[in-house]
mmCIF file of C-alpha atoms and ligand atoms in Angstrom:
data_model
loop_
_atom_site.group_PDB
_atom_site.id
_atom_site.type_symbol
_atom_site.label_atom_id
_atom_site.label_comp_id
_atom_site.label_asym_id
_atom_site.label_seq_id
_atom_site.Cartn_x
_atom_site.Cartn_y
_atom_site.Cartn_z
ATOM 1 C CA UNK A 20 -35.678 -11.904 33.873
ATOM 2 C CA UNK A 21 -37.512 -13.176 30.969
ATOM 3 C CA UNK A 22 -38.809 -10.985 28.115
ATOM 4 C CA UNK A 23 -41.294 -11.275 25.336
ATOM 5 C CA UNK A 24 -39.794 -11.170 22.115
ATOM 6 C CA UNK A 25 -42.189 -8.201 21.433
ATOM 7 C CA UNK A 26 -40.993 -6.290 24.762
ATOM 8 C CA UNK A 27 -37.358 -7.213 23.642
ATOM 9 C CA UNK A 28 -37.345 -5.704 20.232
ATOM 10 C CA UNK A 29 -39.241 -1.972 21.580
ATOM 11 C CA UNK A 30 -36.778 -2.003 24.614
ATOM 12 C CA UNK A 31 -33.818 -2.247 21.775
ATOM 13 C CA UNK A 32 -35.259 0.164 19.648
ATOM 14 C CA UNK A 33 -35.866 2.657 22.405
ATOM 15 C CA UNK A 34 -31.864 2.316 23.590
ATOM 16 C CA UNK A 35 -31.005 2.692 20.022
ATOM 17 C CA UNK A 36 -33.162 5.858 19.715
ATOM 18 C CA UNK A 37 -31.804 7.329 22.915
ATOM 19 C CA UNK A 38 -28.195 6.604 22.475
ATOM 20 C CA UNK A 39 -28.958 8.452 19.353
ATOM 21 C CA UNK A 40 -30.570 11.229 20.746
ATOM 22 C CA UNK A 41 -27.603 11.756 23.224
ATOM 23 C CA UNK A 42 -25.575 11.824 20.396
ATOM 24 C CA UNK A 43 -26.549 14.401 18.297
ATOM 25 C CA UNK A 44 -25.985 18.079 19.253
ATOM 26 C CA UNK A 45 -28.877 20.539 20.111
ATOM 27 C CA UNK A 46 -28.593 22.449 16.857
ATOM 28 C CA UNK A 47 -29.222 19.607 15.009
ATOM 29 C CA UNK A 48 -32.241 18.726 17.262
ATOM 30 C CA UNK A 49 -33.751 21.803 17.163
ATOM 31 C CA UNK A 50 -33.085 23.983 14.012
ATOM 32 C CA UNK A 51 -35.624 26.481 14.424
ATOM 33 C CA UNK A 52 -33.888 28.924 16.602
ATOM 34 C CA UNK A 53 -30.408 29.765 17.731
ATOM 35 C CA UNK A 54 -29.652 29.193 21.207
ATOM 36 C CA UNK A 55 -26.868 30.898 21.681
ATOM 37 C CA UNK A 56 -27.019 34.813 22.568
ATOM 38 C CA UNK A 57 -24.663 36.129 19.231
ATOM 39 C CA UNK A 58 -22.196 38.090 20.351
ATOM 40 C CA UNK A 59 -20.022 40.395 18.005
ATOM 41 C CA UNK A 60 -20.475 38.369 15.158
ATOM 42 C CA UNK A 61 -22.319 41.170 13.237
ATOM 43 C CA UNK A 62 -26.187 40.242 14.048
ATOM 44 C CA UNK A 63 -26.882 41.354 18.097
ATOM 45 C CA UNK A 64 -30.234 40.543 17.173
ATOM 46 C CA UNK A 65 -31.073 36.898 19.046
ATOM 47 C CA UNK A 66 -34.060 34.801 17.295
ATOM 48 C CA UNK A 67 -36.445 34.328 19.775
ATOM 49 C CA UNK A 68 -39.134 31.711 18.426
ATOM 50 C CA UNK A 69 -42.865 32.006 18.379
ATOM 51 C CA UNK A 70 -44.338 30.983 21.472
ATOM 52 C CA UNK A 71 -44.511 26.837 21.697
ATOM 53 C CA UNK A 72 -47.533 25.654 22.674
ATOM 54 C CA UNK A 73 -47.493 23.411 25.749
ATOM 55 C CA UNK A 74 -47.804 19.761 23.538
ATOM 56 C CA UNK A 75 -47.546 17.021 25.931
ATOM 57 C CA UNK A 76 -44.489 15.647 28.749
ATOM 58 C CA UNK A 77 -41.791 14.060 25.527
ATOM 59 C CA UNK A 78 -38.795 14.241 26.498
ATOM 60 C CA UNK A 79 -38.388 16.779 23.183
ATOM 61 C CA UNK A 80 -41.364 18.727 24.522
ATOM 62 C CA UNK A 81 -39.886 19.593 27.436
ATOM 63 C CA UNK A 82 -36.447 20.840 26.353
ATOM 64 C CA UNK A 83 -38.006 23.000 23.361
ATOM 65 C CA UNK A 84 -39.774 24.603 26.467
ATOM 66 C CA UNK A 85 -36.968 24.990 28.796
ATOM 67 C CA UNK A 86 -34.660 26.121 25.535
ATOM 68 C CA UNK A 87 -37.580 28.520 24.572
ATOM 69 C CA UNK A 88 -37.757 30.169 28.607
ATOM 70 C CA UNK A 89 -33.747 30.564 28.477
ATOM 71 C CA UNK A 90 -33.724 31.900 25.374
ATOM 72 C CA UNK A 91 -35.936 34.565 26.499
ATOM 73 C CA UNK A 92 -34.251 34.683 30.012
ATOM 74 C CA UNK A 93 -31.071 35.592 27.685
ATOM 75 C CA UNK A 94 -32.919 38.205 25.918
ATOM 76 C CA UNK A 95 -33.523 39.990 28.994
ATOM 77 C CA UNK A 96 -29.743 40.024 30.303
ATOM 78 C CA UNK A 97 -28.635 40.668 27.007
ATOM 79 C CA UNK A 98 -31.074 43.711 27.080
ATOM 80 C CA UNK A 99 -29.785 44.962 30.304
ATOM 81 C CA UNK A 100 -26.396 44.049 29.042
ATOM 82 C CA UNK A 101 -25.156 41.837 31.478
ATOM 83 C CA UNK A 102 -24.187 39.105 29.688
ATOM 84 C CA UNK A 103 -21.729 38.474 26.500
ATOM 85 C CA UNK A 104 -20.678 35.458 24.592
ATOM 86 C CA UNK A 105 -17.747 33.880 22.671
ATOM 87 C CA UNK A 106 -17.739 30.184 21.685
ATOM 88 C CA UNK A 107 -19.988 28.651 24.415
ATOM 89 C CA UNK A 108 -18.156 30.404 27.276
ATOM 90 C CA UNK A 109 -20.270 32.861 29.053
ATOM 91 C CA UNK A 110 -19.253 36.461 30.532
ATOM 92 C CA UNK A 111 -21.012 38.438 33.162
ATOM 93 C CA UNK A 112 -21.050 41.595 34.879
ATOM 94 C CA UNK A 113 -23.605 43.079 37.674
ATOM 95 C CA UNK A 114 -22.128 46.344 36.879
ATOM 96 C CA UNK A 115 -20.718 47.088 40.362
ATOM 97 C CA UNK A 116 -16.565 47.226 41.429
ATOM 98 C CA UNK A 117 -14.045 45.010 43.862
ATOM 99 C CA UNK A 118 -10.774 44.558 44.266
ATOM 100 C CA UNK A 119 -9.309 41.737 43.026
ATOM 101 C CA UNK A 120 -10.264 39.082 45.575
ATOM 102 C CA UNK A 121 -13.719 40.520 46.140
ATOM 103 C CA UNK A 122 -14.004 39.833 42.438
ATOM 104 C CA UNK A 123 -12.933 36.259 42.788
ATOM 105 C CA UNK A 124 -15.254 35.773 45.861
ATOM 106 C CA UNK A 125 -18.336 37.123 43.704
ATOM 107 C CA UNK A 126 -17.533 35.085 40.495
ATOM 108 C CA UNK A 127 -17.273 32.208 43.239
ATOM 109 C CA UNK A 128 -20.558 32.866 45.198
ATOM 110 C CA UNK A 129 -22.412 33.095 41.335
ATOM 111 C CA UNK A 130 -21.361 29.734 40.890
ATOM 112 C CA UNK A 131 -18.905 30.906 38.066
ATOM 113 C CA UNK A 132 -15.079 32.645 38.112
ATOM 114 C CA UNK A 133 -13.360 35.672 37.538
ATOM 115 C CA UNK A 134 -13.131 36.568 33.458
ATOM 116 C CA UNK A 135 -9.878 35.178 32.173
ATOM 117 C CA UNK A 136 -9.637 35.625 28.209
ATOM 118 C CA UNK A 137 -7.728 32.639 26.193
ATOM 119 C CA UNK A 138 -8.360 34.103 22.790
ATOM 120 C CA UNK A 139 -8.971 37.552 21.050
ATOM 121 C CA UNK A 140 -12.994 36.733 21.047
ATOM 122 C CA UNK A 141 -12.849 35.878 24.807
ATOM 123 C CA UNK A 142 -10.798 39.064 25.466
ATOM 124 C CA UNK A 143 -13.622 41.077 23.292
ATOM 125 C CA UNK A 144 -16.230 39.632 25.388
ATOM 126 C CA UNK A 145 -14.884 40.781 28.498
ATOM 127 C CA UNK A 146 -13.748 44.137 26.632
ATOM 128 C CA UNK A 147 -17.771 44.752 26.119
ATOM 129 C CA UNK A 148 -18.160 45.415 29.661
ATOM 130 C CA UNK A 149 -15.087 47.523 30.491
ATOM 131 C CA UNK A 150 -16.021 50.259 28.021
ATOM 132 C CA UNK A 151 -19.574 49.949 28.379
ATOM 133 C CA UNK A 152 -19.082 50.769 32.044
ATOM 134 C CA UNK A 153 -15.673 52.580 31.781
ATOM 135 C CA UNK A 154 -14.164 50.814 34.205
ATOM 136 C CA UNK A 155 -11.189 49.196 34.253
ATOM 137 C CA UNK A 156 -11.599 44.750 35.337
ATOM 138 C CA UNK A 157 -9.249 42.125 37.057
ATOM 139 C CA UNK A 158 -8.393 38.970 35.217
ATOM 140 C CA UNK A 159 -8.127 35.792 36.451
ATOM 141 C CA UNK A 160 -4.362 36.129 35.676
ATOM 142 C CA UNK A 161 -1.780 36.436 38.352
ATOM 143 C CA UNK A 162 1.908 36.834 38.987
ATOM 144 C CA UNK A 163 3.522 33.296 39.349
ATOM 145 C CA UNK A 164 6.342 32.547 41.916
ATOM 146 C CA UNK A 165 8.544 33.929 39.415
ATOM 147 C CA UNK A 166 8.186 38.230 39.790
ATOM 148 C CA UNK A 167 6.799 39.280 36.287
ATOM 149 C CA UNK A 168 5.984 36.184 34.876
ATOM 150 C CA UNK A 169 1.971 35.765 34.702
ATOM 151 C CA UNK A 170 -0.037 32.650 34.911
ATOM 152 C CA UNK A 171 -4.139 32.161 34.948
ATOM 153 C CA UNK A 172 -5.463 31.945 38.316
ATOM 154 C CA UNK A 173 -6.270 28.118 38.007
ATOM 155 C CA UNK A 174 -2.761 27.001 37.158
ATOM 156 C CA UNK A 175 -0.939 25.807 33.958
ATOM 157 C CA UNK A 176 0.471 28.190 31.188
ATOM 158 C CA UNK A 177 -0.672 31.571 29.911
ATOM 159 C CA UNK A 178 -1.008 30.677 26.365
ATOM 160 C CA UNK A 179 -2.925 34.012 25.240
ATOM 161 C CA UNK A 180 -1.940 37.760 26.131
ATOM 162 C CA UNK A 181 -2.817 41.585 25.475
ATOM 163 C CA UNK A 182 -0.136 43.414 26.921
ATOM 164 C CA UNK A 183 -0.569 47.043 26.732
ATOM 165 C CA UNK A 184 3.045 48.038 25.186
ATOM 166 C CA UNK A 185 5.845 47.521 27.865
ATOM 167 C CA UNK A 186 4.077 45.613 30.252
ATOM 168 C CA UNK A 187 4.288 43.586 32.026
ATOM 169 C CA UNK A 188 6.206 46.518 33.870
ATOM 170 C CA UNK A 189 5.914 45.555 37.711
ATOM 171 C CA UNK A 190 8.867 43.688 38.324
ATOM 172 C CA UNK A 191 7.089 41.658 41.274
ATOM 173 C CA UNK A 192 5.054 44.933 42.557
ATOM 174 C CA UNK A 193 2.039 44.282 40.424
ATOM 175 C CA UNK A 194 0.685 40.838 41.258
ATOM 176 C CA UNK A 195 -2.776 41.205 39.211
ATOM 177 C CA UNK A 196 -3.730 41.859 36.101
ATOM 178 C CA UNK A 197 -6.377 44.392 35.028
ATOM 179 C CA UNK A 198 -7.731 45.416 30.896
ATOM 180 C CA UNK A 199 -7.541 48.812 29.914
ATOM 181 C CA UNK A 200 -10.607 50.040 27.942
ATOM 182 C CA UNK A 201 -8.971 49.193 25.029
ATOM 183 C CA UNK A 202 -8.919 45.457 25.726
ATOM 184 C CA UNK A 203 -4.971 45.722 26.457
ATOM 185 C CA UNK A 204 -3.939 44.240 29.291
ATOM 186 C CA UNK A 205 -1.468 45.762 32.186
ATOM 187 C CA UNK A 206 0.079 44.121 35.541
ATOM 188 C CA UNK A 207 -1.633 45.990 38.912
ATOM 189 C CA UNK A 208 -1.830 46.162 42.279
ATOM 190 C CA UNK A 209 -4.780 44.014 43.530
ATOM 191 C CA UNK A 210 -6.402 46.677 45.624
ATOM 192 C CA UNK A 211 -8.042 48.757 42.805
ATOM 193 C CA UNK A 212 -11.941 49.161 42.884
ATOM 194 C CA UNK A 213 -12.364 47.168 39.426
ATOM 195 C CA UNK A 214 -15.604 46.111 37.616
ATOM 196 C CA UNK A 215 -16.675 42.710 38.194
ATOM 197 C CA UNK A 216 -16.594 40.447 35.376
ATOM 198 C CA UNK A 217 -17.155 36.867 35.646
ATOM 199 C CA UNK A 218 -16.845 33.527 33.239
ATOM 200 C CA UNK A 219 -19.699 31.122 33.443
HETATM 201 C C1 MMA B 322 1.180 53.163 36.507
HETATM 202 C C2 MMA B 322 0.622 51.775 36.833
HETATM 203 C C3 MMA B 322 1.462 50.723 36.209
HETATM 204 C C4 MMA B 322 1.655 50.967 34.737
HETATM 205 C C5 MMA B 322 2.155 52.366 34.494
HETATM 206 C C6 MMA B 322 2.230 52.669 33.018
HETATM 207 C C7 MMA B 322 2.987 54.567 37.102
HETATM 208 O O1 MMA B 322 2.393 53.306 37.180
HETATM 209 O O2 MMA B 322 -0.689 51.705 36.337
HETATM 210 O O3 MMA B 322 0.912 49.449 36.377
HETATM 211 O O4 MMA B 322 2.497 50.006 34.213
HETATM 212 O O5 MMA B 322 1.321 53.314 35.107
HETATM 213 O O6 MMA B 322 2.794 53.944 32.811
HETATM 214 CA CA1 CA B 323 2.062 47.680 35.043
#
């Protein structure tokens, strides 16, 4: 296919602009507001901006609008508390108890998975929701083939724990995992009623 030199030079502009675009990370794009729903890090308050007014159908345009909408969408769960943060990785809870493969199946069925902290901010962000209900949760942490050895749910190596002092104590008889309300951790039978707390 034959181009105009005029055609050629706006077509390699616009790839240029767009591979540039795709390159630079949303806070850079859009300063104005943070996205992210702050959690712990001393301001709970979340900046919602001034409403946008409906400019035109730029690619921009359209994901200030749709940032704008979740942000407020955020504000609401946050509100209800239902949802926690802690860098990037979302937590959820709908308030309501399962064992520990009920909780799996309803992390599953949101399209996310059962809470499983890898750092002290993680374990905080699940922590949130077990003493703002007062309910003990599952991880997704469970006994390996080894009795009393612990691995996360999706394989590999536990590189992050909260053991309440002396556990893991089960020896092999406590196959899950559930956080006291004091964000320790102990090994448990699967079969307690636990909140539900899911990663996203
Ligand atoms: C219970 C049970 C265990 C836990 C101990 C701690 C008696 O068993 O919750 O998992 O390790 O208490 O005393
Ligand atoms: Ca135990």
């Amino acid at each position: 296919m034959m181009l105009s030199p005029q055609l050629h030079k706006t077509l390699t502009v616009a790839f240029f602009l767009l591979s540039f675009c795709a390159q630079v990370k949303p806070q850079q794009i859009f300063p104005k507001f943070s996205f992210k729903p702050l959690f712990g890090g001393g301001s709970d308050e979340q900046q919602v901006p001034d409403l946008i007014p409906l400019a035109g159908t730029e690619n921009g345009d359209i994901i200030r609008q749709l940032q704008y909408r979740i942000a407020r969408l955020e504000g609401v769960l946050r509100l209800n508390k239902m949802i926690t943060e802690s860098g990037g990785k979302m937590f959820a809870s709908n308030g309501k108890t399962a064992d520990f493969d009920g909780t799996v199946e309803k992390c599953k069925e949101a399209g996310g998975s059962i809470a499983t902290p890898r750092n002290p901010g993680e374990n905080d962000a699940i922590l949130y929701f077990v003493k703002y209900h007062n309910t003990y949760a599952y991880l997704g942490i469970k006994q390996s083939l080894i009795p009393g050895k612990f691995q996360p749910l999706k394989g590999g190596q536990l590189r992050y724990t909260n053991w309440y002092s002396n556990e893991p104590s089960g020896r092999g008889e406590e196959e899950c995992v559930e956080m006291y309300t004091d964000g320790t951790w102990n090994d448990k039978k699967c079969s307690k009623n636990h909140l539900i707390v899911c990663q996203f």
